[in-house]
PDB file of C-alpha atoms in Angstrom:
ATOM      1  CA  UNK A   1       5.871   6.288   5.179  1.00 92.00           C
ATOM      2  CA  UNK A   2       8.772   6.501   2.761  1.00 95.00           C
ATOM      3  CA  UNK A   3       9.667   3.492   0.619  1.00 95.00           C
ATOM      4  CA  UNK A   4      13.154   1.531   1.414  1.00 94.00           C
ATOM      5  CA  UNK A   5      14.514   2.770  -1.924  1.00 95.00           C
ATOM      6  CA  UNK A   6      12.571   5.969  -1.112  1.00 95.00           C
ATOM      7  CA  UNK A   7      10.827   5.855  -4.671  1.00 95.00           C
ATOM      8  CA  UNK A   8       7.608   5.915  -3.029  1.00 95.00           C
ATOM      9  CA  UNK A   9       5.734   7.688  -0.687  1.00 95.00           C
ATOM     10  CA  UNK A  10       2.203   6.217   1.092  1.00 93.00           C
ATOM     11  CA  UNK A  11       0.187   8.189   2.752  1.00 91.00           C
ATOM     12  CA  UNK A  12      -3.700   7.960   3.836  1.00 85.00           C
ATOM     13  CA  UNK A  13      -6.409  10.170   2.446  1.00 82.00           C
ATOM     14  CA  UNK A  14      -9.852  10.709   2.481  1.00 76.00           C
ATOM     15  CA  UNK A  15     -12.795  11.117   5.251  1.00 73.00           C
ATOM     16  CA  UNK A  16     -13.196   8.368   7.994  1.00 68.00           C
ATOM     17  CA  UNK A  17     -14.085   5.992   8.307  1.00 61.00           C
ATOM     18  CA  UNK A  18     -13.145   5.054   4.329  1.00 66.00           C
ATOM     19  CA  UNK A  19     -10.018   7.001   4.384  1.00 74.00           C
ATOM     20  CA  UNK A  20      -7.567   4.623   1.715  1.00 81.00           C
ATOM     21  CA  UNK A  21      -3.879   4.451   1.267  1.00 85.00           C
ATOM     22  CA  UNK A  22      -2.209   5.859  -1.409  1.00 88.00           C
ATOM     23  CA  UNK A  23       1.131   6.187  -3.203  1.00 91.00           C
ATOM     24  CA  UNK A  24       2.831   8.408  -4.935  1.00 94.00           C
ATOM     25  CA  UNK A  25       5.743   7.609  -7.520  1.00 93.00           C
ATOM     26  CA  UNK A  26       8.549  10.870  -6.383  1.00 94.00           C
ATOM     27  CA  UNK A  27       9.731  10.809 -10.000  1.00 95.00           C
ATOM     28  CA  UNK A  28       6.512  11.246 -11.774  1.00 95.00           C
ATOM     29  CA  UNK A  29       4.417  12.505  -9.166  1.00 95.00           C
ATOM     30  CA  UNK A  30       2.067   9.820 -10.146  1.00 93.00           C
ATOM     31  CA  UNK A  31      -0.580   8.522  -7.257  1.00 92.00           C
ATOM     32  CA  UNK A  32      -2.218   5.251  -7.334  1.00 89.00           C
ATOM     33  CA  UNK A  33      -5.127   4.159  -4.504  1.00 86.00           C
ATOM     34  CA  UNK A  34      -4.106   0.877  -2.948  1.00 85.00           C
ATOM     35  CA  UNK A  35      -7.946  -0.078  -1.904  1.00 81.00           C
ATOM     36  CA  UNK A  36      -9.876  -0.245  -5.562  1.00 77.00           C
ATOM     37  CA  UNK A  37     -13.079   1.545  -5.425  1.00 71.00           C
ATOM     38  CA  UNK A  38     -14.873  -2.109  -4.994  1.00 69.00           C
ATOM     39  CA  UNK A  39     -13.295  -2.662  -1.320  1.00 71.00           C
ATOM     40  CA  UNK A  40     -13.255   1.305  -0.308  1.00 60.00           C
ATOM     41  CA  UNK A  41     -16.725   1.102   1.056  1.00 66.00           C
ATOM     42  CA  UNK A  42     -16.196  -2.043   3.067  1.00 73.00           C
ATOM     43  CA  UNK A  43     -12.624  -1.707   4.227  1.00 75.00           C
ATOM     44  CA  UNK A  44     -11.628   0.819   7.137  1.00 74.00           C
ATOM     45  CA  UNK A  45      -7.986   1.944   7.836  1.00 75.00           C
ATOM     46  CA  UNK A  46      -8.072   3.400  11.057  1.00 72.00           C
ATOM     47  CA  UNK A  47      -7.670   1.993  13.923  1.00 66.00           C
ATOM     48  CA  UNK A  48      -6.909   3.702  17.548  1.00 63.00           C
ATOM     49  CA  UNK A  49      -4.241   5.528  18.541  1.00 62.00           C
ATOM     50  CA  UNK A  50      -2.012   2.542  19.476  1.00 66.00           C
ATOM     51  CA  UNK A  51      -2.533   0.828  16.065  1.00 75.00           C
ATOM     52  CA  UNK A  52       1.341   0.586  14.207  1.00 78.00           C
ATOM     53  CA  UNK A  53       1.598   1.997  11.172  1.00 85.00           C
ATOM     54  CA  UNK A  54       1.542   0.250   7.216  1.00 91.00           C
ATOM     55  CA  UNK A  55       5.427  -1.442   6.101  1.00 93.00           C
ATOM     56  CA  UNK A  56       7.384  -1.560   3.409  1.00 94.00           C
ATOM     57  CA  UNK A  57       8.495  -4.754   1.998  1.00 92.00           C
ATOM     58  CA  UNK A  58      12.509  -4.127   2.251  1.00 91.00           C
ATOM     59  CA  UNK A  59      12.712  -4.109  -2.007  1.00 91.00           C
ATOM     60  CA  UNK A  60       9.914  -1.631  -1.825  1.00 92.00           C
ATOM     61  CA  UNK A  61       7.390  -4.001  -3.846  1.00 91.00           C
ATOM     62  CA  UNK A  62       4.892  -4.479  -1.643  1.00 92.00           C
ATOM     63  CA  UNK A  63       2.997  -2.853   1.183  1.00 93.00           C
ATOM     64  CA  UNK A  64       1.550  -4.972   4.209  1.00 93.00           C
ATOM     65  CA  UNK A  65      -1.373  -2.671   6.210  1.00 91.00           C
ATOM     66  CA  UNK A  66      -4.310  -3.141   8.779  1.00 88.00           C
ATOM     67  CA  UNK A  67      -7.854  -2.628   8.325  1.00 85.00           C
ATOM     68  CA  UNK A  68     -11.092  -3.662   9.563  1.00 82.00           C
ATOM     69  CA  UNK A  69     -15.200  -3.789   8.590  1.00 74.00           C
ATOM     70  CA  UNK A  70     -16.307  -0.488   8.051  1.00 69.00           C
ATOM     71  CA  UNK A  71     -20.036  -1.712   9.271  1.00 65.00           C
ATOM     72  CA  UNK A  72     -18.424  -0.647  13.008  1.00 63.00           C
ATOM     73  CA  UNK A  73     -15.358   0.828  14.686  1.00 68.00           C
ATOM     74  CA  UNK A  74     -13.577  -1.812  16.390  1.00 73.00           C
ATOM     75  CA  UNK A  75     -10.514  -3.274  16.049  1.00 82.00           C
ATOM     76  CA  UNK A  76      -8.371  -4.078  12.819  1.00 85.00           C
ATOM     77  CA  UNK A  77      -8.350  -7.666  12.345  1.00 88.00           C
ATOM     78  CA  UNK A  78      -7.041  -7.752   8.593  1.00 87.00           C
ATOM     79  CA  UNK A  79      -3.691  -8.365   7.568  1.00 90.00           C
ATOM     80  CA  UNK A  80      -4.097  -6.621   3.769  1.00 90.00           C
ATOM     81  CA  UNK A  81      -0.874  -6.989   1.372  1.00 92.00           C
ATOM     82  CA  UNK A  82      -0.184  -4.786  -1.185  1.00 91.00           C
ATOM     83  CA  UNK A  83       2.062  -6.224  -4.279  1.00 91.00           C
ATOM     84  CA  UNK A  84       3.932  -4.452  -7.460  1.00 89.00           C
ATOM     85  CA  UNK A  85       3.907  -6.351 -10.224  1.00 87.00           C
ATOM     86  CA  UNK A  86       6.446  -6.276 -12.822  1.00 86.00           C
ATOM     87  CA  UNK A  87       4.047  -4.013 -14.798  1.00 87.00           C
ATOM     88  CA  UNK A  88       4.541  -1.661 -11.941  1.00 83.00           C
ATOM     89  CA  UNK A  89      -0.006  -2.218 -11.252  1.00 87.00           C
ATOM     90  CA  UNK A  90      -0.791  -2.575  -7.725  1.00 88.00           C
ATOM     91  CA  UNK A  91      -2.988  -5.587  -6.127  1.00 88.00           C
ATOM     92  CA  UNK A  92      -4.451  -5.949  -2.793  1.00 88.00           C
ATOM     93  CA  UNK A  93      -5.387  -8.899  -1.025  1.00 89.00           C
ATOM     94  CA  UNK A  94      -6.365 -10.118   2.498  1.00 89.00           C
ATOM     95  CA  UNK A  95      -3.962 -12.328   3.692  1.00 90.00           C
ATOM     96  CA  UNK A  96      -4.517 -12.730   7.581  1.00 88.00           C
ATOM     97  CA  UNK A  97      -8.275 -12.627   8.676  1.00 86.00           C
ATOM     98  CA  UNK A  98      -9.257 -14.584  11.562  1.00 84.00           C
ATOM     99  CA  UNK A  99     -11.182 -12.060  14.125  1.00 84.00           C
ATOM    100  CA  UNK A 100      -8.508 -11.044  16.164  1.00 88.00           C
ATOM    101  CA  UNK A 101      -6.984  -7.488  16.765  1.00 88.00           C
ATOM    102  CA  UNK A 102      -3.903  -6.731  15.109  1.00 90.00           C
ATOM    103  CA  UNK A 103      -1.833  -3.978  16.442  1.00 88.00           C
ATOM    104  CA  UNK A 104       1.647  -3.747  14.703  1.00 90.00           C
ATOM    105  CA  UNK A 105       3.216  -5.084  11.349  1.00 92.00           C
ATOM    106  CA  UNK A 106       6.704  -5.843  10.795  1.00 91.00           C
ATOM    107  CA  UNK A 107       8.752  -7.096   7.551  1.00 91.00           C
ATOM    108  CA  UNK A 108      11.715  -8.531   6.957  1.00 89.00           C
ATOM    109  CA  UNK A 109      13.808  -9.681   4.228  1.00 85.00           C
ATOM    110  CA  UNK A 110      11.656 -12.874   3.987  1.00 85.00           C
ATOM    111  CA  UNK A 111       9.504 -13.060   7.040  1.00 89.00           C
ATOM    112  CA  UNK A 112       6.202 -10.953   7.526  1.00 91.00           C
ATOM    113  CA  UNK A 113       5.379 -10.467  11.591  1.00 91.00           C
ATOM    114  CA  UNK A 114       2.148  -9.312  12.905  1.00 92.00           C
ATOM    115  CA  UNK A 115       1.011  -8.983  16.495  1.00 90.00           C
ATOM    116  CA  UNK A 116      -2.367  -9.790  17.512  1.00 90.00           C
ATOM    117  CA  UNK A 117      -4.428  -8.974  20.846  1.00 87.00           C
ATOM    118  CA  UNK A 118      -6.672 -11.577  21.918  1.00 86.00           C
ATOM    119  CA  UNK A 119     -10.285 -10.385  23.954  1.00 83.00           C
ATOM    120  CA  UNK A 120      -8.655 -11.535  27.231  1.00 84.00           C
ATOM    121  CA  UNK A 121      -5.808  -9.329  26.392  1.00 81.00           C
ATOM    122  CA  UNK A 122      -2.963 -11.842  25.689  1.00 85.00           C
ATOM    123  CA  UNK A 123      -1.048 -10.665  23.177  1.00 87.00           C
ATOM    124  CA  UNK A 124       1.162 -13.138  20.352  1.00 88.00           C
ATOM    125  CA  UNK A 125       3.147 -12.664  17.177  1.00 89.00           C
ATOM    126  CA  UNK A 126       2.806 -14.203  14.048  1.00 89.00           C
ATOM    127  CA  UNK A 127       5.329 -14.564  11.772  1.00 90.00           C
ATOM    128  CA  UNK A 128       5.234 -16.141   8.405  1.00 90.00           C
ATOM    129  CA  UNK A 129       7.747 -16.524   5.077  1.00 89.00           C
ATOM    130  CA  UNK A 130       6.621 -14.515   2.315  1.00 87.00           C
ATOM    131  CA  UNK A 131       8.219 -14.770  -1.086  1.00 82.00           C
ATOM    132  CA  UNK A 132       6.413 -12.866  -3.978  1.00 74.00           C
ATOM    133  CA  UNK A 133       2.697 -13.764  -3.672  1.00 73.00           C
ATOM    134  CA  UNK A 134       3.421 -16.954  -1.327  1.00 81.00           C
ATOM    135  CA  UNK A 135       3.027 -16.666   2.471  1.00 85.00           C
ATOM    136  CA  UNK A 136       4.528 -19.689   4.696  1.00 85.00           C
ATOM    137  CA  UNK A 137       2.367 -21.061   7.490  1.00 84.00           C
ATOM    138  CA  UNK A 138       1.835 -18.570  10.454  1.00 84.00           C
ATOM    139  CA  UNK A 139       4.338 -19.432  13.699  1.00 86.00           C
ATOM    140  CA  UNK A 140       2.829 -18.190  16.506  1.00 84.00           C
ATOM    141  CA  UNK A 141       5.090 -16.716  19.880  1.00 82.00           C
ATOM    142  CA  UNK A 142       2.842 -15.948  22.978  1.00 78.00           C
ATOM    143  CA  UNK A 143       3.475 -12.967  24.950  1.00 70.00           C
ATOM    144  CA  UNK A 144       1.429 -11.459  28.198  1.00 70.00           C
ATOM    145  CA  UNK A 145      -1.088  -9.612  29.027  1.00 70.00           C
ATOM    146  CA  UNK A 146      -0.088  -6.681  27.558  1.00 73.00           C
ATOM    147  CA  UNK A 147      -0.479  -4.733  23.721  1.00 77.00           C
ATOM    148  CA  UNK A 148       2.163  -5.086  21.452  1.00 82.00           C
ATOM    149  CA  UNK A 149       2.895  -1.812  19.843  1.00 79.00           C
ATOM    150  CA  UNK A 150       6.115  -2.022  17.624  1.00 82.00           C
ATOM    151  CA  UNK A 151       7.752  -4.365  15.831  1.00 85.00           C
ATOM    152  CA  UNK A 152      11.257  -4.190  14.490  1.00 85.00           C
ATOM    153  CA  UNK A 153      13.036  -7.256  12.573  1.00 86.00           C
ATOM    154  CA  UNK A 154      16.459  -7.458  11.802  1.00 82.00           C
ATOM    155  CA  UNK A 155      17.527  -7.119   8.169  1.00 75.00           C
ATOM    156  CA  UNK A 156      18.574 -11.024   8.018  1.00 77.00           C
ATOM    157  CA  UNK A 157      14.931 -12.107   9.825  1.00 74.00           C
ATOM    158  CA  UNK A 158      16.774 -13.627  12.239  1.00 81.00           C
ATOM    159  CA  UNK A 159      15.786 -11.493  14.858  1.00 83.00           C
ATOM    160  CA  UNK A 160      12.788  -9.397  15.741  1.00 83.00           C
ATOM    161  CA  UNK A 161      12.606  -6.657  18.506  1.00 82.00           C
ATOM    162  CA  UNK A 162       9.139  -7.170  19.809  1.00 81.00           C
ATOM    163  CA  UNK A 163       8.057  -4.040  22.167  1.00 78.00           C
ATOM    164  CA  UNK A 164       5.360  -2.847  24.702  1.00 73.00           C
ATOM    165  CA  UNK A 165       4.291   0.820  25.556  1.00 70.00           C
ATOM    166  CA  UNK A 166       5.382   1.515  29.043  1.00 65.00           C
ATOM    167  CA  UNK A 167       7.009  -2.443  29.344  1.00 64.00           C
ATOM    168  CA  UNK A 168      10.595  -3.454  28.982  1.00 62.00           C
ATOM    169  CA  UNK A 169      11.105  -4.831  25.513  1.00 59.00           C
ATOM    170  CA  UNK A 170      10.258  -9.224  24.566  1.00 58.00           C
TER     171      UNK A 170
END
């Protein structure tokens, strides 16, 4: 997935089920491992074929992704976040993790959305503020009974395009 400013590149290597993200800096060729070594062995990446894939922040300083216990292959339930600092080093830290599946990430200019699939199947969004390290409570919009694949906000965060495979768009 190519960086807004399309300075970056991340991309996911390894063997499953500890396959990490990485980056790689276009101008120097550089690549940096998002997961350190000490969360690599506990933190898994994949999910199934319907997971969404990892977003940008729109300036292209930070990275929000899915994962999940690598102890068994279930659902992702983590909301990780990825920050550049002004060093240009690269931190990771949970910042949603409350044992529900997450299947799609989207970020705006100041909002951070995730959609989460409850065991019955119902299916809501979160959204919360994020500024720099600093995430706003989560607000929570219900949906169905159905999975939430995609997410698409606006560039203001006004507005976000919620949609479902084979289901008229929310």
């Amino acid at each position: 997935v190519w960086s807004p400013d399309s300075r970056f590149l991340l991309f996911r290597h390894g063997q499953p089920p500890q396959m990490n993200f990485a980056l790689v800096t276009v101008a120097t060729r550089e690549i940096v491992n998002l997961l350190p070594d000490s969360l690599g062995g506990r933190v898994r990446t994949v999910g199934n074929a319907l997971t969404g894939p990892p977003v940008w922040s729109p300036g292209s300083d930070g990275v929000a992704f899915l994962a999940g216990r690598t102890d068994r292959f279930g659902p992702l339930e983590v909301v990780y976040l990825a920050r550049r600092d002004s060093d240009g080093r690269w931190s990771v830290r949970p910042i949603v993790s409350d044992g529900v599946e997450k299947t799609a990430l989207g970020w705006s200019a100041r909002h951070l959305a995730w959609a989460s699939r409850e065991r019955d199947g119902r299916a809501h969004v979160g959204i919360a503020t994020i500024e720099g390290d600093t995430i706003g409570p989560e607000v929570r919009v219900s949906s169905d009974n159905a999975r939430i694949a995609t997410l698409i906000p606006d560039r203001t965060g006004s507005r976000l395009l919620v949609s479902r495979p084979a289901r008229p768009p929310l």
